Amino acid sequence: MTQRSKPGPPPINLARERIYSVIDSIPKGKVSTYGTVGKEAGLPRGARQVAAALRHLDPGRDLPWFRVVNSCGKISERPGGGESVQRQLLESEGIEFSKAHRIDLRRLGWPSGYFS
DNA sequence: GCTCTGACGTCTA
DNA sequence: ATAGACGCCAGAG
């Protein structure tokens, strides 16, 4: 075949699947961030892509989307609302929130030690 | 093809 | 610690 694989970012739909795969690997009781998930998925500057991937996520798909928060350790607000739902899902598996609605990433962030 | 948008993150003041 | 500017990059129009 004449086509050679050349170095560079993977096709978007493939990148999206990688993102989903990373999110699926976040352990119960832990959380990760948009930026970190992007990195793990091979997208060093792909935080916004991770957000977009979640926005376009099939609602029927079984994926722990709620374990993704922003770099501040807080739940990101978005148009459709639903932050309270995400918080409840996290609390239901033991995640604790500070007074400022923040999660201690040094303790509950995944991968462990990533936020030290 | 071009421009604007945004569930983000990092740097500066 | 807080606020604002900038950079990034795929989607949407």
mmCIF file of C-alpha atoms (C1' of nucleotides) in Angstrom:
data_model
loop_
_atom_site.group_PDB
_atom_site.id
_atom_site.type_symbol
_atom_site.label_atom_id
_atom_site.label_comp_id
_atom_site.label_asym_id
_atom_site.label_seq_id
_atom_site.Cartn_x
_atom_site.Cartn_y
_atom_site.Cartn_z
ATOM 1 C CA MET A 1 0.000 0.000 0.000
ATOM 2 C CA THR A 2 1.187 3.509 -0.737
ATOM 3 C CA GLN A 3 -0.328 5.104 2.304
ATOM 4 C CA ARG A 4 2.035 5.473 5.208
ATOM 5 C CA SER A 5 1.037 6.310 8.743
ATOM 6 C CA LYS A 6 2.510 9.655 9.561
ATOM 7 C CA PRO A 7 3.093 11.114 12.998
ATOM 8 C CA GLY A 8 0.463 13.494 14.250
ATOM 9 C CA PRO A 9 -2.810 13.741 16.145
ATOM 10 C CA PRO A 10 -5.267 10.895 15.614
ATOM 11 C CA PRO A 11 -8.578 11.435 13.756
ATOM 12 C CA ILE A 12 -11.144 13.159 15.903
ATOM 13 C CA ASN A 13 -13.623 10.318 16.190
ATOM 14 C CA LEU A 14 -10.737 8.124 17.233
ATOM 15 C CA ALA A 15 -9.521 10.745 19.686
ATOM 16 C CA ARG A 16 -13.014 10.904 21.118
ATOM 17 C CA GLU A 17 -13.046 7.163 21.716
ATOM 18 C CA ARG A 18 -9.682 7.425 23.429
ATOM 19 C CA ILE A 19 -11.129 10.105 25.663
ATOM 20 C CA TYR A 20 -14.064 7.884 26.561
ATOM 21 C CA SER A 21 -11.685 5.036 27.235
ATOM 22 C CA VAL A 22 -9.652 7.120 29.671
ATOM 23 C CA ILE A 23 -12.749 8.327 31.476
ATOM 24 C CA ASP A 24 -13.960 4.762 31.719
ATOM 25 C CA SER A 25 -10.742 3.906 33.549
ATOM 26 C CA ILE A 26 -11.232 6.427 36.347
ATOM 27 C CA PRO A 27 -11.747 4.331 39.496
ATOM 28 C CA LYS A 28 -14.897 4.667 41.552
ATOM 29 C CA GLY A 29 -14.329 7.113 44.400
ATOM 30 C CA LYS A 30 -11.745 9.071 42.410
ATOM 31 C CA VAL A 31 -11.981 11.958 39.969
ATOM 32 C CA SER A 32 -9.888 13.340 37.134
ATOM 33 C CA THR A 33 -9.766 16.620 35.255
ATOM 34 C CA TYR A 34 -10.466 17.651 31.674
ATOM 35 C CA GLY A 35 -6.821 18.478 31.103
ATOM 36 C CA THR A 36 -5.521 15.273 32.619
ATOM 37 C CA VAL A 37 -7.944 13.098 30.700
ATOM 38 C CA GLY A 38 -6.864 14.844 27.524
ATOM 39 C CA LYS A 39 -3.220 14.197 28.299
ATOM 40 C CA GLU A 40 -3.857 10.538 29.045
ATOM 41 C CA ALA A 41 -5.758 10.303 25.768
ATOM 42 C CA GLY A 42 -2.787 11.685 23.848
ATOM 43 C CA LEU A 43 -4.158 15.227 23.577
ATOM 44 C CA PRO A 44 -1.810 17.424 25.658
ATOM 45 C CA ARG A 45 -3.841 20.567 24.927
ATOM 46 C CA GLY A 46 -7.164 18.831 24.584
ATOM 47 C CA ALA A 47 -9.038 19.900 27.675
ATOM 48 C CA ARG A 48 -11.725 21.554 25.610
ATOM 49 C CA GLN A 49 -11.968 18.504 23.399
ATOM 50 C CA VAL A 50 -12.693 16.440 26.474
ATOM 51 C CA ALA A 51 -15.442 18.856 27.415
ATOM 52 C CA ALA A 52 -16.827 18.655 23.876
ATOM 53 C CA ALA A 53 -16.666 14.862 23.940
ATOM 54 C CA LEU A 54 -18.760 14.828 27.103
ATOM 55 C CA ARG A 55 -21.195 17.306 25.643
ATOM 56 C CA HIS A 56 -21.692 15.007 22.667
ATOM 57 C CA LEU A 57 -21.759 11.849 24.744
ATOM 58 C CA ASP A 58 -24.613 9.482 24.016
ATOM 59 C CA PRO A 59 -26.814 9.660 27.144
ATOM 60 C CA GLY A 60 -27.460 5.948 26.855
ATOM 61 C CA ARG A 61 -23.784 5.108 27.060
ATOM 62 C CA ASP A 62 -22.566 3.721 30.370
ATOM 63 C CA LEU A 63 -19.657 5.986 31.207
ATOM 64 C CA PRO A 64 -18.600 7.645 34.492
ATOM 65 C CA TRP A 65 -18.722 11.121 32.938
ATOM 66 C CA PHE A 66 -19.423 12.611 36.365
ATOM 67 C CA ARG A 67 -15.880 11.778 37.521
ATOM 68 C CA VAL A 68 -14.477 14.553 35.362
ATOM 69 C CA VAL A 69 -14.094 17.998 36.946
ATOM 70 C CA ASN A 70 -12.010 21.062 36.133
ATOM 71 C CA SER A 71 -8.466 21.814 37.249
ATOM 72 C CA CYS A 72 -9.786 23.726 40.263
ATOM 73 C CA GLY A 73 -11.384 20.555 41.545
ATOM 74 C CA LYS A 74 -14.800 22.034 40.920
ATOM 75 C CA ILE A 75 -17.788 20.947 38.862
ATOM 76 C CA SER A 76 -17.926 22.989 35.675
ATOM 77 C CA GLU A 77 -21.158 24.804 34.976
ATOM 78 C CA ARG A 78 -22.786 24.348 31.628
ATOM 79 C CA PRO A 79 -25.922 25.424 29.736
ATOM 80 C CA GLY A 80 -28.110 22.446 30.467
ATOM 81 C CA GLY A 81 -27.580 22.608 34.227
ATOM 82 C CA GLY A 82 -27.084 19.266 35.926
ATOM 83 C CA GLU A 83 -24.227 20.237 38.223
ATOM 84 C CA SER A 84 -26.261 19.131 41.224
ATOM 85 C CA VAL A 85 -26.823 15.747 39.601
ATOM 86 C CA GLN A 86 -23.090 15.344 39.084
ATOM 87 C CA ARG A 87 -22.391 16.351 42.654
ATOM 88 C CA GLN A 88 -24.903 13.870 43.984
ATOM 89 C CA LEU A 89 -23.443 11.069 41.898
ATOM 90 C CA LEU A 90 -19.968 11.879 43.236
ATOM 91 C CA GLU A 91 -21.136 12.129 46.833
ATOM 92 C CA SER A 92 -22.913 8.821 46.461
ATOM 93 C CA GLU A 93 -19.564 7.148 45.932
ATOM 94 C CA GLY A 94 -17.799 8.887 48.776
ATOM 95 C CA ILE A 95 -16.405 12.046 47.197
ATOM 96 C CA GLU A 96 -16.301 14.913 49.673
ATOM 97 C CA PHE A 97 -16.710 18.585 48.803
ATOM 98 C CA SER A 98 -15.162 21.492 50.663
ATOM 99 C CA LYS A 99 -17.061 24.516 51.814
ATOM 100 C CA ALA A 100 -16.150 26.171 48.516
ATOM 101 C CA HIS A 101 -17.621 23.220 46.576
ATOM 102 C CA ARG A 102 -14.185 21.933 45.760
ATOM 103 C CA ILE A 103 -12.735 18.427 45.675
ATOM 104 C CA ASP A 104 -9.250 17.843 47.124
ATOM 105 C CA LEU A 105 -7.458 16.607 44.016
ATOM 106 C CA ARG A 106 -4.277 15.828 45.938
ATOM 107 C CA ARG A 107 -6.273 13.223 47.786
ATOM 108 C CA LEU A 108 -8.994 12.156 45.359
ATOM 109 C CA GLY A 109 -7.445 13.036 42.020
ATOM 110 C CA TRP A 110 -6.621 10.275 39.557
ATOM 111 C CA PRO A 111 -4.057 9.173 38.536
ATOM 112 C CA SER A 112 -2.808 9.226 42.122
ATOM 113 C CA GLY A 113 0.077 11.599 42.682
ATOM 114 C CA TYR A 114 -0.766 13.503 39.546
ATOM 115 C CA PHE A 115 -1.850 16.517 41.530
ATOM 116 C CA SER A 116 0.935 16.634 44.065
ATOM 117 C "C1'" DG B 1 -13.101 28.033 3.880
ATOM 118 C "C1'" DC B 2 -13.746 31.561 7.514
ATOM 119 C "C1'" DT B 3 -15.430 33.198 12.030
ATOM 120 C "C1'" DC B 4 -17.304 32.615 16.440
ATOM 121 C "C1'" DT B 5 -17.990 29.659 20.502
ATOM 122 C "C1'" DG B 6 -16.814 27.166 24.599
ATOM 123 C "C1'" DA B 7 -18.722 21.295 30.519
ATOM 124 C "C1'" DC B 8 -10.658 24.311 29.908
ATOM 125 C "C1'" DG B 9 -5.894 25.567 31.672
ATOM 126 C "C1'" DT B 10 -1.908 28.463 32.543
ATOM 127 C "C1'" DC B 11 0.255 32.764 33.379
ATOM 128 C "C1'" DT B 12 0.320 37.638 35.357
ATOM 129 C "C1'" DA B 13 -0.796 41.332 38.149
ATOM 130 C "C1'" DA C 1 -6.139 33.903 47.280
ATOM 131 C "C1'" DT C 2 -8.654 36.458 43.289
ATOM 132 C "C1'" DA C 3 -9.439 38.343 38.725
ATOM 133 C "C1'" DG C 4 -8.440 39.020 34.015
ATOM 134 C "C1'" DA C 5 -5.892 37.995 29.605
ATOM 135 C "C1'" DC C 6 -4.395 34.605 26.442
ATOM 136 C "C1'" DG C 7 -3.659 30.269 24.185
ATOM 137 C "C1'" DC C 8 -5.707 25.966 22.359
ATOM 138 C "C1'" DC C 9 -8.533 23.358 19.009
ATOM 139 C "C1'" DA C 10 -12.750 20.783 17.337
ATOM 140 C "C1'" DG C 11 -17.853 22.032 16.380
ATOM 141 C "C1'" DA C 12 -21.323 24.853 14.636
ATOM 142 C "C1'" DG C 13 -23.157 28.258 11.427
#
